[in-house]
Coordinates of C-alpha atoms and ligand atoms in Angstrom, one line a residue:
M27 CA -15.6 62.8 30.2
E28 CA -19.1 63.4 31.5
N29 CA -20.5 60.2 29.7
K30 CA -17.4 58.2 31.4
S31 CA -18.4 59.5 34.7
Q32 CA -21.7 57.7 34.4
E33 CA -19.9 54.3 33.9
K34 CA -19.7 51.8 36.6
F35 CA -18.2 48.5 37.3
L36 CA -20.2 45.7 38.3
I37 CA -18.4 43.2 40.3
K38 CA -19.4 39.6 41.4
G39 CA -17.5 39.1 44.6
L40 CA -15.6 35.9 45.5
G41 CA -16.9 35.9 49.1
G42 CA -13.2 35.4 50.5
K43 CA -12.1 32.5 48.2
K44 CA -8.7 32.7 46.9
V45 CA -9.0 31.4 43.4
L46 CA -7.5 34.2 41.2
R47 CA -4.7 32.9 38.9
G48 CA -2.7 33.9 35.9
E49 CA -0.4 36.7 34.8
I50 CA -1.5 40.4 35.1
P51 CA 0.8 43.1 33.5
V52 CA 1.7 46.3 34.7
N53 CA 1.5 49.5 32.5
G54 CA 3.7 52.6 32.2
A55 CA 3.6 54.8 35.2
K56 CA 1.2 57.5 35.4
N57 CA 3.3 59.7 37.6
A58 CA 6.2 59.4 35.5
A59 CA 4.7 59.9 32.2
L60 CA 2.8 63.0 33.2
K61 CA 6.1 64.8 34.1
A62 CA 7.8 63.6 30.9
F63 CA 5.0 65.4 29.0
A64 CA 5.7 68.4 30.9
A65 CA 9.5 68.0 30.5
S66 CA 8.7 68.3 26.5
I67 CA 8.4 72.0 27.1
L68 CA 12.2 72.2 27.9
F69 CA 13.0 70.9 24.4
K70 CA 13.7 72.7 20.9
D71 CA 12.7 69.6 18.9
D72 CA 10.5 66.5 18.9
V73 CA 10.3 64.4 22.0
V74 CA 9.2 60.9 21.5
L75 CA 7.6 59.2 24.8
K76 CA 6.9 55.5 25.0
N77 CA 4.9 53.0 27.0
V78 CA 2.6 55.9 27.9
P79 CA -0.6 54.5 29.6
D80 CA -3.9 55.1 28.1
I81 CA -5.6 56.9 31.0
E82 CA -7.6 60.0 31.8
D83 CA -5.0 62.0 33.4
I84 CA -2.7 61.8 30.3
F85 CA -5.4 62.7 28.0
R86 CA -6.0 65.8 30.4
V87 CA -2.1 66.9 30.2
V88 CA -2.4 66.4 26.5
D89 CA -5.2 68.8 26.4
I90 CA -3.5 71.4 28.4
L91 CA -0.3 71.3 26.3
S92 CA -2.2 71.4 23.1
D93 CA -3.9 74.5 24.3
V94 CA -0.8 76.2 25.1
G95 CA 0.7 75.5 21.7
V96 CA 2.6 72.3 22.0
R97 CA 1.9 70.0 19.3
V98 CA 1.2 66.4 20.8
E99 CA 0.7 63.7 18.4
K100 CA -0.2 59.9 19.1
I101 CA 2.0 58.3 16.5
R102 CA 1.5 54.7 17.7
N103 CA -0.2 52.8 20.3
K104 CA 1.2 54.2 23.6
T105 CA 3.7 56.4 21.9
F106 CA 3.5 60.2 21.7
K107 CA 5.4 62.8 20.0
C108 CA 5.5 66.4 21.4
N109 CA 7.1 69.6 20.0
A110 CA 7.1 72.7 22.0
Q111 CA 8.6 75.1 19.5
N112 CA 5.3 76.8 19.0
L113 CA 4.6 77.1 22.6
S114 CA 2.7 80.3 22.5
K115 CA 0.5 80.7 25.5
T116 CA 1.8 81.1 29.0
D117 CA -1.7 81.0 30.6
L118 CA -3.0 77.6 31.8
D119 CA -6.6 77.3 31.1
E120 CA -8.4 77.3 34.3
R121 CA -10.8 74.6 33.6
M122 CA -8.4 72.1 32.3
A123 CA -5.8 72.9 34.9
K124 CA -8.2 72.3 37.6
C125 CA -8.7 68.8 36.4
L126 CA -5.4 67.3 37.6
R127 CA -2.9 68.1 40.3
A128 CA 0.0 67.2 37.8
S129 CA -0.7 70.4 35.8
I130 CA 1.3 72.2 38.3
V131 CA 4.6 70.4 37.0
L132 CA 4.0 72.4 33.7
T133 CA 4.6 75.8 35.6
G134 CA 8.2 75.4 36.3
P135 CA 9.2 74.3 32.6
M136 CA 6.8 77.0 31.2
L137 CA 8.4 79.8 33.3
A138 CA 11.9 78.6 32.7
R139 CA 11.2 78.6 28.9
K140 CA 9.0 81.6 28.3
G141 CA 9.7 83.8 31.4
K142 CA 6.1 83.8 32.3
V143 CA 3.3 81.5 33.5
S144 CA -0.2 81.9 34.9
F145 CA -2.2 79.0 36.3
P146 CA -5.1 78.5 38.9
H147 CA -4.8 76.2 42.0
P148 CA -4.4 72.9 40.6
G149 CA -7.2 70.2 41.2
G150 CA -6.9 66.4 41.2
C151 CA -7.8 64.1 43.7
V152 CA -9.5 65.7 46.9
I153 CA -7.2 64.0 49.6
G154 CA -6.3 67.1 51.6
A155 CA -5.6 70.8 51.1
R156 CA -2.9 70.3 48.7
P157 CA -1.1 73.6 49.0
V158 CA 1.2 75.3 46.3
D159 CA 3.2 77.5 48.8
L160 CA 6.5 75.6 48.2
F161 CA 6.1 76.1 44.3
L162 CA 5.5 79.8 44.8
D163 CA 8.3 80.3 47.4
G164 CA 10.8 78.4 45.0
F165 CA 9.8 80.8 42.1
R166 CA 10.6 83.8 44.1
K167 CA 14.0 82.3 45.2
M168 CA 14.7 81.7 41.4
G169 CA 14.0 85.5 40.7
A170 CA 10.6 85.5 39.6
S171 CA 7.8 87.8 40.9
V172 CA 4.4 86.3 42.1
E173 CA 1.0 87.9 42.1
E174 CA -2.4 86.6 42.5
K175 CA -4.9 87.8 40.1
K176 CA -8.4 87.0 39.4
G177 CA -8.0 83.7 41.1
K178 CA -4.8 82.9 39.5
Y179 CA -1.1 82.9 40.2
V180 CA 0.9 85.2 37.7
V181 CA 4.5 84.3 37.8
S182 CA 7.1 86.3 35.8
A183 CA 10.8 86.2 35.5
K184 CA 11.8 88.9 33.0
G185 CA 15.3 87.9 31.7
G186 CA 14.9 84.2 32.8
L187 CA 15.1 82.3 35.9
R188 CA 18.2 82.4 38.1
G189 CA 19.8 79.2 40.0
A190 CA 18.9 79.1 43.5
T191 CA 19.2 77.1 46.7
I192 CA 15.6 75.8 47.5
F193 CA 15.1 73.8 50.9
F194 CA 11.6 72.1 51.0
K195 CA 10.3 72.1 54.4
N196 CA 8.0 69.1 53.1
Q197 CA 9.4 66.5 50.6
T198 CA 7.3 67.2 47.7
V199 CA 7.3 65.0 44.5
T200 CA 5.9 67.3 42.2
G201 CA 7.8 70.2 43.6
T202 CA 11.2 68.2 43.4
E203 CA 10.4 67.5 39.8
N204 CA 9.2 71.0 38.9
F205 CA 12.3 72.7 40.2
M206 CA 14.5 70.0 38.7
M207 CA 13.1 70.8 35.3
A208 CA 13.0 74.7 35.9
G209 CA 16.6 74.5 37.0
V210 CA 17.6 72.9 33.7
L211 CA 16.9 76.0 31.6
A212 CA 18.0 78.5 34.6
K213 CA 21.1 80.6 34.7
G214 CA 23.7 79.1 36.9
K215 CA 23.2 76.6 39.7
T216 CA 20.0 75.2 41.3
I217 CA 20.3 73.2 44.6
I218 CA 17.2 71.3 45.8
K219 CA 17.6 70.2 49.3
N220 CA 15.4 67.8 51.2
A221 CA 14.5 66.7 47.7
A222 CA 11.9 63.7 47.4
L223 CA 13.3 60.2 46.6
E224 CA 10.6 58.7 44.6
P225 CA 12.1 56.7 41.6
E226 CA 10.1 58.6 39.0
I227 CA 12.2 61.4 39.9
E228 CA 15.5 59.8 39.0
H229 CA 13.7 58.3 35.9
L230 CA 13.1 61.7 34.7
A231 CA 16.6 63.1 35.4
K232 CA 18.3 60.2 33.8
F233 CA 16.1 61.1 30.4
L234 CA 16.9 64.8 30.9
N235 CA 20.7 64.2 31.2
S236 CA 20.7 61.9 28.2
C237 CA 19.6 65.0 26.3
G238 CA 22.1 67.3 27.5
A239 CA 20.9 68.5 30.9
E240 CA 23.2 68.4 33.9
I241 CA 21.4 67.1 36.9
A242 CA 23.4 65.4 39.8
G243 CA 22.0 63.7 42.9
A244 CA 18.5 62.8 41.8
G245 CA 17.3 59.9 43.9
T246 CA 19.1 61.5 47.0
H247 CA 17.8 64.3 49.1
T248 CA 20.2 66.9 47.5
I249 CA 19.9 67.4 43.8
E250 CA 22.2 69.9 41.8
I251 CA 21.3 71.2 38.4
S252 CA 23.5 73.1 36.3
G253 CA 21.3 75.2 34.1
T254 CA 21.7 76.2 30.4
G255 CA 20.9 79.8 30.8
G256 CA 17.9 79.6 28.7
K257 CA 19.1 77.3 26.0
P258 CA 16.5 74.7 25.3
L259 CA 17.4 70.9 25.2
S260 CA 17.6 68.7 22.1
A261 CA 16.2 65.0 22.2
R262 CA 17.6 64.1 18.8
G263 CA 18.1 60.4 18.7
K264 CA 16.9 60.0 22.1
F265 CA 13.4 58.9 23.3
Y266 CA 11.8 58.5 26.8
T267 CA 10.3 55.3 27.8
T268 CA 7.9 55.3 30.8
M269 CA 9.0 53.1 33.8
P270 CA 6.6 50.7 35.2
D271 CA 3.7 51.9 37.6
R272 CA 4.9 50.7 41.0
I273 CA 1.4 51.9 42.6
E274 CA -0.3 49.7 40.0
A275 CA 2.0 46.8 40.8
E276 CA 1.3 47.2 44.5
S277 CA -2.5 47.3 44.0
F278 CA -2.4 43.9 42.2
L279 CA -0.1 42.5 44.6
I280 CA -2.7 43.5 47.5
L281 CA -5.5 41.8 45.4
A282 CA -3.5 38.6 44.9
A283 CA -2.8 38.5 48.7
L284 CA -6.4 38.7 49.2
A285 CA -7.8 36.5 46.6
G286 CA -5.0 34.8 44.6
K287 CA -4.4 31.2 44.2
D288 CA -1.4 31.8 42.1
V289 CA -0.9 35.4 40.5
K290 CA 1.8 36.7 38.8
I291 CA 2.4 40.4 38.3
T292 CA 4.6 40.9 35.3
Q293 CA 6.3 44.0 33.7
C294 CA 7.0 45.7 37.1
N295 CA 10.2 46.5 39.1
P296 CA 10.0 44.8 42.4
E297 CA 12.9 47.1 44.0
H298 CA 10.4 49.8 43.7
F299 CA 8.1 48.5 46.2
E300 CA 10.0 46.7 48.9
S301 CA 8.2 48.3 51.7
L302 CA 5.1 46.5 50.5
T303 CA 6.7 43.2 50.0
E304 CA 8.2 43.2 53.5
I305 CA 5.0 44.1 55.2
L306 CA 3.0 41.5 53.3
R307 CA 5.5 38.7 54.0
D308 CA 5.3 39.8 57.9
M309 CA 1.7 39.4 57.4
G310 CA 1.9 35.9 56.3
V311 CA 1.6 36.1 52.4
T312 CA 3.8 33.9 50.4
I313 CA 5.8 36.0 47.8
K314 CA 8.3 35.2 45.1
I315 CA 10.3 37.9 43.7
E316 CA 11.4 37.4 40.2
K317 CA 13.1 39.5 37.7
N318 CA 10.7 42.2 36.5
A319 CA 7.7 40.2 38.3
V320 CA 6.4 39.2 41.4
R321 CA 4.3 36.1 42.2
V322 CA 1.9 35.6 45.1
L323 CA 0.8 32.1 46.0
A324 CA -2.2 31.2 48.6
C325 CA -1.1 28.6 51.4
K326 CA -3.4 26.2 52.9
N327 CA -4.8 27.6 56.4
S328 CA -3.0 30.7 56.2
T329 CA -4.5 33.6 58.1
L330 CA -3.3 37.1 57.5
K331 CA -1.8 38.6 60.6
A332 CA -2.7 42.3 61.7
M333 CA -0.1 44.9 61.0
D334 CA 0.4 48.6 62.0
I335 CA 0.9 50.9 58.8
K336 CA 2.5 54.3 58.6
T337 CA 2.6 56.2 55.2
H338 CA 5.9 57.6 54.4
E339 CA 7.8 59.4 51.7
Y340 CA 9.6 56.7 49.5
P341 CA 11.0 54.4 50.2
G342 CA 8.6 54.0 53.1
F343 CA 5.0 52.9 52.6
P344 CA 3.4 55.0 49.9
T345 CA 0.4 56.9 50.7
D346 CA -1.1 56.0 47.2
I347 CA -1.5 52.5 48.5
Q348 CA -3.1 53.1 51.8
A349 CA -6.6 52.6 50.9
P350 CA -6.0 49.2 49.2
M351 CA -3.9 48.1 52.2
T352 CA -6.8 49.0 54.6
V353 CA -9.0 46.5 52.5
L354 CA -6.4 43.8 53.1
L355 CA -6.2 44.6 57.0
T356 CA -10.1 44.1 57.1
Q357 CA -9.3 40.5 56.5
A358 CA -6.3 40.2 58.9
K359 CA -6.6 38.6 62.3
G360 CA -6.5 41.2 65.2
E361 CA -6.1 45.0 65.5
S362 CA -4.5 47.2 62.9
M363 CA -3.7 50.7 63.0
V364 CA -3.2 52.8 59.7
F365 CA -1.6 56.3 60.2
E366 CA -1.8 58.4 56.9
T367 CA 0.9 60.9 57.6
I368 CA 1.1 62.6 54.1
F369 CA -2.3 63.9 53.4
E370 CA -5.1 64.8 55.9
G371 CA -8.1 63.9 53.7
R372 CA -7.1 60.3 52.5
L373 CA -9.3 58.5 55.0
N374 CA -12.5 59.3 53.7
Y375 CA -13.4 56.1 51.9
V376 CA -13.6 54.3 55.4
E377 CA -17.3 54.9 55.9
E378 CA -18.0 52.9 52.9
L379 CA -15.9 49.9 53.8
V380 CA -17.7 50.1 57.2
R381 CA -21.0 49.9 55.2
M382 CA -19.6 46.5 53.6
G383 CA -19.1 45.1 57.0
A384 CA -15.7 46.1 58.1
D385 CA -15.0 47.0 61.5
I386 CA -13.0 50.3 61.3
K387 CA -12.9 53.1 63.7
T388 CA -11.8 56.6 62.9
M389 CA -9.4 57.8 65.6
D390 CA -8.8 61.4 63.8
T391 CA -8.4 62.6 60.4
H392 CA -5.0 60.8 60.2
R393 CA -5.7 57.5 61.9
I394 CA -7.9 54.5 61.9
M395 CA -8.1 51.3 63.9
I396 CA -9.2 48.0 62.0
K397 CA -10.4 44.9 63.6
G398 CA -10.3 41.8 61.6
P399 CA -11.2 39.5 59.9
K400 CA -14.6 40.6 59.1
S401 CA -16.4 39.3 55.9
L402 CA -17.5 42.3 53.6
K403 CA -20.8 42.3 51.6
G404 CA -21.1 43.7 48.3
K405 CA -22.7 47.1 48.0
K406 CA -23.1 50.2 45.6
L407 CA -20.1 52.5 46.2
E408 CA -19.0 55.7 44.8
S409 CA -15.4 56.0 43.9
P410 CA -14.2 59.1 45.9
D411 CA -10.6 59.3 44.3
L412 CA -8.4 57.4 42.0
R413 CA -6.9 55.1 44.7
A414 CA -9.6 54.7 47.1
G415 CA -11.6 53.9 43.9
L416 CA -9.3 51.0 43.1
A417 CA -9.5 50.0 46.8
F418 CA -13.2 49.7 46.4
V419 CA -12.9 47.4 43.3
I420 CA -10.5 45.1 45.5
A421 CA -13.1 45.2 48.3
G422 CA -15.7 44.1 45.7
I423 CA -13.9 41.4 44.4
V424 CA -13.2 40.0 47.9
A425 CA -16.9 40.4 49.3
K426 CA -19.7 38.1 49.0
G427 CA -22.4 39.2 46.4
Q428 CA -22.6 41.9 44.1
S429 CA -21.0 45.4 44.0
L430 CA -21.4 48.3 41.9
I431 CA -18.7 50.9 41.8
H432 CA -20.0 54.4 40.5
N433 CA -17.7 57.3 39.0
V434 CA -15.3 54.9 37.2
Y435 CA -13.9 58.0 35.8
N436 CA -11.9 58.5 38.8
I437 CA -10.5 54.9 38.3
D438 CA -9.7 55.4 34.7
R439 CA -7.7 58.4 35.6
G440 CA -4.7 56.3 36.6
Y441 CA -5.6 52.6 35.7
E442 CA -5.8 51.7 32.1
K443 CA -8.9 49.4 31.3
V444 CA -8.2 47.6 34.8
E445 CA -11.4 45.5 34.3
E446 CA -9.8 43.9 31.2
R447 CA -6.8 43.1 33.1
L448 CA -8.7 41.8 35.9
K449 CA -10.8 39.4 34.0
E450 CA -7.7 37.6 32.6
I451 CA -7.0 36.4 36.1
G452 CA -10.4 35.4 36.8
V453 CA -12.2 38.4 38.2
D454 CA -15.9 38.7 37.3
I455 CA -16.1 42.2 36.6
E456 CA -18.0 44.5 33.8
R457 CA -18.1 47.8 32.8
V458 CA -21.6 49.1 32.5
S459 CA -23.1 52.2 31.5
S460 CA -26.2 53.8 33.4
N461 CA -28.7 53.6 30.7
Ligands
LIG529 N1 2.9 70.2 50.1 C1 3.1 71.5 50.8 N2 3.2 72.5 49.9 C2 3.5 72.3 48.6 C3 3.3 71.1 48.1 C4 3.2 70.0 48.8 O1 3.0 71.6 51.9 O2 3.6 73.3 47.9 C5 2.8 69.1 51.1 C6 1.5 68.3 50.8 O3 0.4 68.9 51.3 C7 1.8 67.1 51.2 C8 3.4 66.9 51.2 O4 3.8 68.1 51.0 O5 1.3 67.0 52.8 C9 3.8 66.0 50.0 O6 2.7 66.2 48.9 P1 3.6 66.1 47.4 O7 3.7 67.5 46.8 O8 4.5 65.1 47.5 O9 2.3 65.5 46.6 P2 2.2 65.8 45.1 O10 3.4 65.8 44.4 O11 1.1 66.7 44.9 C10 2.5 63.3 44.2 C11 1.5 62.3 43.4 C12 0.4 61.7 44.4 C13 1.2 61.2 45.6 C14 2.0 62.0 46.2 C15 2.9 61.6 47.4 C16 1.8 63.3 41.1 C17 1.2 63.6 40.1 N3 0.9 62.9 42.2 O12 1.5 64.3 44.8 O13 -0.2 60.8 43.5 O14 0.1 60.7 46.3 O15 3.0 62.7 45.3 O16 3.6 60.5 47.1 O17 3.0 62.7 41.0 C18 -2.1 59.6 42.7 O18 -1.3 59.2 41.8 O19 -3.2 59.1 43.1 C19 -1.5 60.7 43.4 C20 -2.3 61.5 44.4

């Protein structure tokens, strides 16, 4: 990990030319697969997970699970087998859990299975405060006691979790997944109100239901789970196949809108990113939706139109694609406003784009104003978080001259060997180490 963090991407920019062409495949979704690993804790037997992306966040969750006694084996390329029969520890290692926010989704399944869990405040991308109050409140509602001891949350539910009605005051993705999984092994009925709608949630529910869970309403704002009263699930004869990563597809779509001559993004589900395709079409991008693919074609004399963007829970415009979108808006004609409504620290990449030549004014911690088009110049950049890191890669490709993106580890957390796939469509990008 330390060596990896010293790797960089060296990009020779296209200086605004639209020349990329070819096909670029989308991998399995990070934010789906991570939750499937957590779900393995609910099972009494082997759970096989397929189409798992080869990314750092997956390696980290495997480390955490192995540390608590879950046997995790990579049995083939992109395929893992997990078995939680010997889950012994209920204390999440502080250093490991702080590496990624998704460590929080292990807590519900562990508490449901073992009646106890302790964990530190989770880490992950620094994009805001990222509180866990909704998790702690939900655990209490399900009959658990919550204490804070030596910087860790210690949660116990002697005799198991009880079904409860949990209303989320903010729609939370990992919160919805966590309590959906906890509810599966709880005693009685759990009702989650104001649940998040992200497609990864329904995908997880379908898999759990195929293995005997009783979850109704996933994909709507009210989810009802009839718990087994502690009896673990069985995955015999069933396996989980990770759905395509909609955020990765959207990132490639934005790159294609900026620098594509004819780019086809394959192995994706275009129904999962309609908010982006609608906006891109309104901006003047030519998009063809195909089955499991989307194609972007450059038009002659096409000038992108400015657009106001407001991030929103699914199916609205995703916060995870806000930074790449800002790069696109620097090339659109006129004034665009970006309003980040979900996280308060997700605009901290803006100064770097300004250094590249973008005209962006920060209005407050949630809003920026972009005037375009402005040509960007290649620079040395430091990837601040996963999604902003990919935004810098896109900016480097569009810019004139050479860019060096430091801290590629942050990009590897969510995008599998992205440079290899980008090369295939004509991007001049190399992974270099510092020495
Ligand atoms: N919130 C609370 N209290 C809580 C939990 C959340 O107030 O206990 C608030 C947050 O502060 C935020 C809002 O609820 O304002 C929504 O946050 P959410 O809980 O939905 O975010 P998350 O579950 O931590 C997941 C993804 C993020 C993605 C967000 C929003 C995973 C592992 N992470 O985070 O993905 O940005 O949903 O869609 O699924 C990424 O992949 O780069 C990433 C950051």
